[in-house]
Amino acid sequence: MHNVKHHLTDQLLMAYSAGSLPEAFNLIVAAHVSMCDECRAQLASFDSVGGALLDGTDSEPVSQECFAETMRLISSGALRPEKPSSPCADTKAILPAPVREYVGGDVDKVKWKPIGMGVKQAILPTSKDASARLLYIPAGAAVPDHGHRGMELTLVLQGAFVDETDRFARGDIEIADEEVTHTPVADIGEDCICLAATDAPLRFNKLIPRIAQPFFRI
């Protein structure tokens, strides 16, 4: 996609290239990179630098413990998805290829669960150090006003939303931290579908969302 306005930071792309992100963040970076020409090119440059650095280091024997842990992560799926080197071939799909691998198909395969006010979510199976979920927000509907106890990455897959910072459309990614408080509202013209990843619970500012929060694992 050539019209992406909001991109990943270099820090996130470098961490992804180094393999140091939690699985949920790994997924959302892979999904954005598959949709964004600019970030895909930047990632390729970081991968090249990392490869050159590895080529210039002396090899060290791998311990049995390190080898066993690496194999365990591979078997459990914690190291997926692989870095996308090219855009998704299925241009009709709403979900990018890395997300479809978790869902087992496109949006029609998502097992949505209502969380109130027409908003629905589907939590994806990732490692426990961060969580990933698909969010369905009806046109014109709002996600309750909230802040953050950590980092939240939100990638728009369909439609668009606006908040106190800007407007985010398909392919755009919003990066929110402890300093950001916002109320995302889906555009009137189309229902909005997003992929969101967080490494800490959200901080809701109203009572009802705070009461419901443990049940919805947000």
PDB file of C-alpha atoms in Angstrom:
ATOM      1  CA  MET A   1       0.000   0.000   0.000  1.00  0.00           C
ATOM      2  CA  HIS A   2       1.297   3.436  -0.963  1.00  0.00           C
ATOM      3  CA  ASN A   3      -1.090   5.648   1.027  1.00  0.00           C
ATOM      4  CA  VAL A   4      -0.155   4.616   4.571  1.00  0.00           C
ATOM      5  CA  LYS A   5       0.215   7.755   6.702  1.00  0.00           C
ATOM      6  CA  HIS A   6       1.126   6.384  10.129  1.00  0.00           C
ATOM      7  CA  HIS A   7       4.125   4.060  10.315  1.00  0.00           C
ATOM      8  CA  LEU A   8       6.072   1.933  12.769  1.00  0.00           C
ATOM      9  CA  THR A   9       9.023   3.525  14.541  1.00  0.00           C
ATOM     10  CA  ASP A  10      12.558   2.484  13.670  1.00  0.00           C
ATOM     11  CA  GLN A  11      12.905   1.162  17.222  1.00  0.00           C
ATOM     12  CA  LEU A  12      10.019  -1.272  16.727  1.00  0.00           C
ATOM     13  CA  LEU A  13      11.296  -2.365  13.323  1.00  0.00           C
ATOM     14  CA  MET A  14      14.799  -2.950  14.713  1.00  0.00           C
ATOM     15  CA  ALA A  15      13.399  -4.917  17.658  1.00  0.00           C
ATOM     16  CA  TYR A  16      11.341  -7.008  15.235  1.00  0.00           C
ATOM     17  CA  SER A  17      14.390  -7.624  13.063  1.00  0.00           C
ATOM     18  CA  ALA A  18      16.351  -8.674  16.157  1.00  0.00           C
ATOM     19  CA  GLY A  19      13.562 -11.009  17.285  1.00  0.00           C
ATOM     20  CA  SER A  20      13.165  -9.280  20.648  1.00  0.00           C
ATOM     21  CA  LEU A  21       9.460  -8.360  20.557  1.00  0.00           C
ATOM     22  CA  PRO A  22       6.662 -10.261  22.332  1.00  0.00           C
ATOM     23  CA  GLU A  23       4.679 -12.501  19.996  1.00  0.00           C
ATOM     24  CA  ALA A  24       1.645 -10.167  19.946  1.00  0.00           C
ATOM     25  CA  PHE A  25       3.789  -7.202  18.879  1.00  0.00           C
ATOM     26  CA  ASN A  26       5.655  -9.462  16.459  1.00  0.00           C
ATOM     27  CA  LEU A  27       2.322 -10.260  14.801  1.00  0.00           C
ATOM     28  CA  ILE A  28       1.168  -6.671  14.455  1.00  0.00           C
ATOM     29  CA  VAL A  29       4.529  -5.541  13.057  1.00  0.00           C
ATOM     30  CA  ALA A  30       4.443  -8.404  10.532  1.00  0.00           C
ATOM     31  CA  ALA A  31       0.888  -7.443   9.543  1.00  0.00           C
ATOM     32  CA  HIS A  32       1.753  -3.759   9.083  1.00  0.00           C
ATOM     33  CA  VAL A  33       4.929  -4.531   7.136  1.00  0.00           C
ATOM     34  CA  SER A  34       2.908  -6.747   4.777  1.00  0.00           C
ATOM     35  CA  MET A  35       0.689  -3.710   4.045  1.00  0.00           C
ATOM     36  CA  CYS A  36       3.265  -0.898   4.004  1.00  0.00           C
ATOM     37  CA  ASP A  37       5.904  -0.486   1.292  1.00  0.00           C
ATOM     38  CA  GLU A  38       7.903   2.057   3.286  1.00  0.00           C
ATOM     39  CA  CYS A  39       8.193  -0.011   6.470  1.00  0.00           C
ATOM     40  CA  ARG A  40       8.899  -3.184   4.479  1.00  0.00           C
ATOM     41  CA  ALA A  41      11.860  -1.457   2.806  1.00  0.00           C
ATOM     42  CA  GLN A  42      13.096  -0.087   6.123  1.00  0.00           C
ATOM     43  CA  LEU A  43      12.861  -3.535   7.708  1.00  0.00           C
ATOM     44  CA  ALA A  44      14.848  -5.033   4.839  1.00  0.00           C
ATOM     45  CA  SER A  45      17.620  -2.531   5.507  1.00  0.00           C
ATOM     46  CA  PHE A  46      17.702  -3.433   9.208  1.00  0.00           C
ATOM     47  CA  ASP A  47      17.754  -7.132   8.327  1.00  0.00           C
ATOM     48  CA  SER A  48      20.718  -6.509   6.011  1.00  0.00           C
ATOM     49  CA  VAL A  49      22.641  -4.653   8.709  1.00  0.00           C
ATOM     50  CA  GLY A  50      21.906  -7.387  11.227  1.00  0.00           C
ATOM     51  CA  GLY A  51      23.049 -10.067   8.803  1.00  0.00           C
ATOM     52  CA  ALA A  52      26.270  -8.202   8.088  1.00  0.00           C
ATOM     53  CA  LEU A  53      26.990  -7.872  11.801  1.00  0.00           C
ATOM     54  CA  LEU A  54      26.414 -11.586  12.314  1.00  0.00           C
ATOM     55  CA  ASP A  55      28.705 -12.423   9.396  1.00  0.00           C
ATOM     56  CA  GLY A  56      31.438 -10.375  11.046  1.00  0.00           C
ATOM     57  CA  THR A  57      31.300 -12.140  14.423  1.00  0.00           C
ATOM     58  CA  ASP A  58      33.128 -15.283  15.453  1.00  0.00           C
ATOM     59  CA  SER A  59      30.888 -18.309  15.816  1.00  0.00           C
ATOM     60  CA  GLU A  60      30.372 -19.677  19.314  1.00  0.00           C
ATOM     61  CA  PRO A  61      29.152 -23.164  20.222  1.00  0.00           C
ATOM     62  CA  VAL A  62      25.496 -23.288  21.247  1.00  0.00           C
ATOM     63  CA  SER A  63      24.775 -24.814  24.639  1.00  0.00           C
ATOM     64  CA  GLN A  64      22.380 -27.736  24.982  1.00  0.00           C
ATOM     65  CA  GLU A  65      20.083 -25.537  27.109  1.00  0.00           C
ATOM     66  CA  CYS A  66      19.967 -22.769  24.487  1.00  0.00           C
ATOM     67  CA  PHE A  67      19.317 -25.251  21.684  1.00  0.00           C
ATOM     68  CA  ALA A  68      16.538 -26.957  23.655  1.00  0.00           C
ATOM     69  CA  GLU A  69      14.837 -23.638  24.469  1.00  0.00           C
ATOM     70  CA  THR A  70      15.013 -22.529  20.825  1.00  0.00           C
ATOM     71  CA  MET A  71      13.425 -25.790  19.672  1.00  0.00           C
ATOM     72  CA  ARG A  72      10.713 -25.432  22.319  1.00  0.00           C
ATOM     73  CA  LEU A  73       9.835 -21.937  21.068  1.00  0.00           C
ATOM     74  CA  ILE A  74       9.726 -23.125  17.468  1.00  0.00           C
ATOM     75  CA  SER A  75       7.455 -26.045  18.381  1.00  0.00           C
ATOM     76  CA  SER A  76       5.118 -23.838  20.444  1.00  0.00           C
ATOM     77  CA  GLY A  77       4.763 -21.261  17.653  1.00  0.00           C
ATOM     78  CA  ALA A  78       6.137 -18.431  19.817  1.00  0.00           C
ATOM     79  CA  LEU A  79       8.608 -17.478  17.093  1.00  0.00           C
ATOM     80  CA  ARG A  80       6.017 -17.058  14.356  1.00  0.00           C
ATOM     81  CA  PRO A  81       5.142 -15.371  12.105  1.00  0.00           C
ATOM     82  CA  GLU A  82       8.042 -15.221   9.670  1.00  0.00           C
ATOM     83  CA  LYS A  83       9.038 -11.783   8.446  1.00  0.00           C
ATOM     84  CA  PRO A  84       7.003 -10.950   5.336  1.00  0.00           C
ATOM     85  CA  SER A  85       9.216 -10.094   2.378  1.00  0.00           C
ATOM     86  CA  SER A  86       6.431  -9.065   0.049  1.00  0.00           C
ATOM     87  CA  PRO A  87       2.865  -7.762   0.226  1.00  0.00           C
ATOM     88  CA  CYS A  88      -0.041 -10.140   0.680  1.00  0.00           C
ATOM     89  CA  ALA A  89      -0.919 -11.738  -2.661  1.00  0.00           C
ATOM     90  CA  ASP A  90      -4.656 -11.948  -1.835  1.00  0.00           C
ATOM     91  CA  THR A  91      -5.656  -8.328  -2.461  1.00  0.00           C
ATOM     92  CA  LYS A  92      -9.333  -9.090  -1.743  1.00  0.00           C
ATOM     93  CA  ALA A  93      -8.657 -10.244   1.826  1.00  0.00           C
ATOM     94  CA  ILE A  94      -9.314  -7.854   4.691  1.00  0.00           C
ATOM     95  CA  LEU A  95      -6.917  -9.592   7.066  1.00  0.00           C
ATOM     96  CA  PRO A  96      -3.240  -9.566   6.046  1.00  0.00           C
ATOM     97  CA  ALA A  97      -1.539 -12.932   5.647  1.00  0.00           C
ATOM     98  CA  PRO A  98       0.167 -13.020   9.090  1.00  0.00           C
ATOM     99  CA  VAL A  99      -3.216 -12.493  10.785  1.00  0.00           C
ATOM    100  CA  ARG A 100      -5.008 -15.043   8.595  1.00  0.00           C
ATOM    101  CA  GLU A 101      -2.535 -17.656   9.845  1.00  0.00           C
ATOM    102  CA  TYR A 102      -3.812 -17.093  13.393  1.00  0.00           C
ATOM    103  CA  VAL A 103      -7.494 -16.919  12.435  1.00  0.00           C
ATOM    104  CA  GLY A 104      -7.491 -19.767   9.935  1.00  0.00           C
ATOM    105  CA  GLY A 105      -8.853 -17.598   7.139  1.00  0.00           C
ATOM    106  CA  ASP A 106     -10.233 -14.127   6.512  1.00  0.00           C
ATOM    107  CA  VAL A 107     -12.797 -12.100   8.484  1.00  0.00           C
ATOM    108  CA  ASP A 108     -15.548 -14.669   7.906  1.00  0.00           C
ATOM    109  CA  LYS A 109     -13.547 -17.116  10.055  1.00  0.00           C
ATOM    110  CA  VAL A 110     -13.143 -14.771  13.026  1.00  0.00           C
ATOM    111  CA  LYS A 111     -14.949 -15.924  16.189  1.00  0.00           C
ATOM    112  CA  TRP A 112     -16.229 -12.583  17.432  1.00  0.00           C
ATOM    113  CA  LYS A 113     -17.446 -12.032  20.987  1.00  0.00           C
ATOM    114  CA  PRO A 114     -19.522  -8.951  21.894  1.00  0.00           C
ATOM    115  CA  ILE A 115     -18.111  -6.611  24.529  1.00  0.00           C
ATOM    116  CA  GLY A 116     -20.820  -3.938  24.482  1.00  0.00           C
ATOM    117  CA  MET A 117     -22.183  -1.033  22.410  1.00  0.00           C
ATOM    118  CA  GLY A 118     -21.921  -3.139  19.250  1.00  0.00           C
ATOM    119  CA  VAL A 119     -18.149  -3.537  19.637  1.00  0.00           C
ATOM    120  CA  LYS A 120     -16.801  -7.088  19.270  1.00  0.00           C
ATOM    121  CA  GLN A 121     -13.411  -8.680  19.812  1.00  0.00           C
ATOM    122  CA  ALA A 122     -11.541 -11.896  19.093  1.00  0.00           C
ATOM    123  CA  ILE A 123      -8.494 -12.610  21.251  1.00  0.00           C
ATOM    124  CA  LEU A 124      -5.714 -14.314  19.311  1.00  0.00           C
ATOM    125  CA  PRO A 125      -3.545 -17.093  20.800  1.00  0.00           C
ATOM    126  CA  THR A 126      -0.196 -15.475  21.583  1.00  0.00           C
ATOM    127  CA  SER A 127       2.363 -15.773  24.366  1.00  0.00           C
ATOM    128  CA  LYS A 128       1.408 -14.309  27.753  1.00  0.00           C
ATOM    129  CA  ASP A 129       3.874 -11.403  27.780  1.00  0.00           C
ATOM    130  CA  ALA A 130       1.480  -9.364  25.583  1.00  0.00           C
ATOM    131  CA  SER A 131      -1.982  -9.840  24.088  1.00  0.00           C
ATOM    132  CA  ALA A 132      -3.348  -9.461  20.566  1.00  0.00           C
ATOM    133  CA  ARG A 133      -6.973  -9.094  19.541  1.00  0.00           C
ATOM    134  CA  LEU A 134      -9.098  -8.226  16.549  1.00  0.00           C
ATOM    135  CA  LEU A 135     -11.600  -5.449  17.214  1.00  0.00           C
ATOM    136  CA  TYR A 136     -14.818  -4.776  15.313  1.00  0.00           C
ATOM    137  CA  ILE A 137     -16.194  -1.260  15.853  1.00  0.00           C
ATOM    138  CA  PRO A 138     -19.490  -0.384  14.132  1.00  0.00           C
ATOM    139  CA  ALA A 139     -19.524   2.764  12.004  1.00  0.00           C
ATOM    140  CA  GLY A 140     -19.890   5.787  14.256  1.00  0.00           C
ATOM    141  CA  ALA A 141     -19.334   3.806  17.467  1.00  0.00           C
ATOM    142  CA  ALA A 142     -16.669   4.656  20.028  1.00  0.00           C
ATOM    143  CA  VAL A 143     -14.274   2.635  22.159  1.00  0.00           C
ATOM    144  CA  PRO A 144     -14.566   3.878  25.778  1.00  0.00           C
ATOM    145  CA  ASP A 145     -12.210   6.653  26.856  1.00  0.00           C
ATOM    146  CA  HIS A 146      -8.986   5.061  28.126  1.00  0.00           C
ATOM    147  CA  GLY A 147      -5.312   5.530  28.896  1.00  0.00           C
ATOM    148  CA  HIS A 148      -2.489   2.997  28.954  1.00  0.00           C
ATOM    149  CA  ARG A 149      -0.318   1.253  31.511  1.00  0.00           C
ATOM    150  CA  GLY A 150       2.114   0.176  28.798  1.00  0.00           C
ATOM    151  CA  MET A 151       2.247   0.197  24.999  1.00  0.00           C
ATOM    152  CA  GLU A 152      -0.734  -0.302  22.695  1.00  0.00           C
ATOM    153  CA  LEU A 153      -0.288  -0.801  18.949  1.00  0.00           C
ATOM    154  CA  THR A 154      -3.421  -0.558  16.798  1.00  0.00           C
ATOM    155  CA  LEU A 155      -3.411  -1.428  13.081  1.00  0.00           C
ATOM    156  CA  VAL A 156      -6.437  -0.533  10.956  1.00  0.00           C
ATOM    157  CA  LEU A 157      -7.513  -3.357   8.629  1.00  0.00           C
ATOM    158  CA  GLN A 158     -10.866  -1.972   7.424  1.00  0.00           C
ATOM    159  CA  GLY A 159     -12.505   1.427   7.611  1.00  0.00           C
ATOM    160  CA  ALA A 160     -10.976   4.125   9.769  1.00  0.00           C
ATOM    161  CA  PHE A 161     -11.153   5.737  13.197  1.00  0.00           C
ATOM    162  CA  VAL A 162     -10.379   9.125  14.664  1.00  0.00           C
ATOM    163  CA  ASP A 163      -9.205  10.073  18.131  1.00  0.00           C
ATOM    164  CA  GLU A 164      -7.649  13.033  19.884  1.00  0.00           C
ATOM    165  CA  THR A 165      -4.388  12.581  17.953  1.00  0.00           C
ATOM    166  CA  ASP A 166      -5.382  12.032  14.286  1.00  0.00           C
ATOM    167  CA  ARG A 167      -7.323   9.898  11.806  1.00  0.00           C
ATOM    168  CA  PHE A 168      -6.173   6.338  11.097  1.00  0.00           C
ATOM    169  CA  ALA A 169      -7.238   4.421   7.963  1.00  0.00           C
ATOM    170  CA  ARG A 170      -6.426   1.000   6.480  1.00  0.00           C
ATOM    171  CA  GLY A 171      -2.732   0.208   6.888  1.00  0.00           C
ATOM    172  CA  ASP A 172      -2.139   2.958   9.455  1.00  0.00           C
ATOM    173  CA  ILE A 173      -0.782   2.025  12.871  1.00  0.00           C
ATOM    174  CA  GLU A 174      -1.292   4.034  16.058  1.00  0.00           C
ATOM    175  CA  ILE A 175       1.331   3.781  18.798  1.00  0.00           C
ATOM    176  CA  ALA A 176       0.012   4.750  22.235  1.00  0.00           C
ATOM    177  CA  ASP A 177       1.847   4.735  25.562  1.00  0.00           C
ATOM    178  CA  GLU A 178       1.302   5.907  29.158  1.00  0.00           C
ATOM    179  CA  GLU A 179       1.097   9.530  28.016  1.00  0.00           C
ATOM    180  CA  VAL A 180      -1.808   8.947  25.604  1.00  0.00           C
ATOM    181  CA  THR A 181      -5.475   9.072  26.631  1.00  0.00           C
ATOM    182  CA  HIS A 182      -7.976   8.771  23.808  1.00  0.00           C
ATOM    183  CA  THR A 183     -11.458   7.799  22.656  1.00  0.00           C
ATOM    184  CA  PRO A 184     -11.251   6.105  19.225  1.00  0.00           C
ATOM    185  CA  VAL A 185     -14.408   6.626  17.146  1.00  0.00           C
ATOM    186  CA  ALA A 186     -15.068   4.674  13.929  1.00  0.00           C
ATOM    187  CA  ASP A 187     -15.822   6.697  10.804  1.00  0.00           C
ATOM    188  CA  ILE A 188     -19.485   6.992   9.883  1.00  0.00           C
ATOM    189  CA  GLY A 189     -19.096   5.489   6.406  1.00  0.00           C
ATOM    190  CA  GLU A 190     -17.844   1.986   7.243  1.00  0.00           C
ATOM    191  CA  ASP A 191     -17.448  -0.452  10.125  1.00  0.00           C
ATOM    192  CA  CYS A 192     -13.888  -0.464  11.426  1.00  0.00           C
ATOM    193  CA  ILE A 193     -11.786  -3.592  12.004  1.00  0.00           C
ATOM    194  CA  CYS A 194      -8.462  -3.304  13.813  1.00  0.00           C
ATOM    195  CA  LEU A 195      -5.704  -5.505  15.138  1.00  0.00           C
ATOM    196  CA  ALA A 196      -4.557  -4.322  18.572  1.00  0.00           C
ATOM    197  CA  ALA A 197      -1.670  -5.485  20.750  1.00  0.00           C
ATOM    198  CA  THR A 198      -0.976  -4.469  24.352  1.00  0.00           C
ATOM    199  CA  ASP A 199       1.640  -5.405  26.923  1.00  0.00           C
ATOM    200  CA  ALA A 200      -0.388  -4.162  29.919  1.00  0.00           C
ATOM    201  CA  PRO A 201      -4.094  -3.663  30.739  1.00  0.00           C
ATOM    202  CA  LEU A 202      -5.757  -0.484  29.510  1.00  0.00           C
ATOM    203  CA  ARG A 203      -6.679   2.216  32.022  1.00  0.00           C
ATOM    204  CA  PHE A 204     -10.381   2.998  31.534  1.00  0.00           C
ATOM    205  CA  ASN A 205     -11.619   6.297  32.906  1.00  0.00           C
ATOM    206  CA  LYS A 206     -15.271   5.351  33.477  1.00  0.00           C
ATOM    207  CA  LEU A 207     -16.722   2.922  35.987  1.00  0.00           C
ATOM    208  CA  ILE A 208     -18.618   0.466  33.758  1.00  0.00           C
ATOM    209  CA  PRO A 209     -15.671  -0.326  31.453  1.00  0.00           C
ATOM    210  CA  ARG A 210     -13.453  -0.788  34.535  1.00  0.00           C
ATOM    211  CA  ILE A 211     -15.929  -3.266  36.013  1.00  0.00           C
ATOM    212  CA  ALA A 212     -16.183  -5.215  32.730  1.00  0.00           C
ATOM    213  CA  GLN A 213     -12.442  -5.131  32.024  1.00  0.00           C
ATOM    214  CA  PRO A 214     -11.436  -8.397  33.771  1.00  0.00           C
ATOM    215  CA  PHE A 215     -14.135 -10.342  31.930  1.00  0.00           C
ATOM    216  CA  PHE A 216     -13.003  -9.125  28.506  1.00  0.00           C
ATOM    217  CA  ARG A 217      -9.256  -9.388  29.264  1.00  0.00           C
ATOM    218  CA  ILE A 218      -8.574  -5.911  27.892  1.00  0.00           C
TER     219      ILE A 218
END
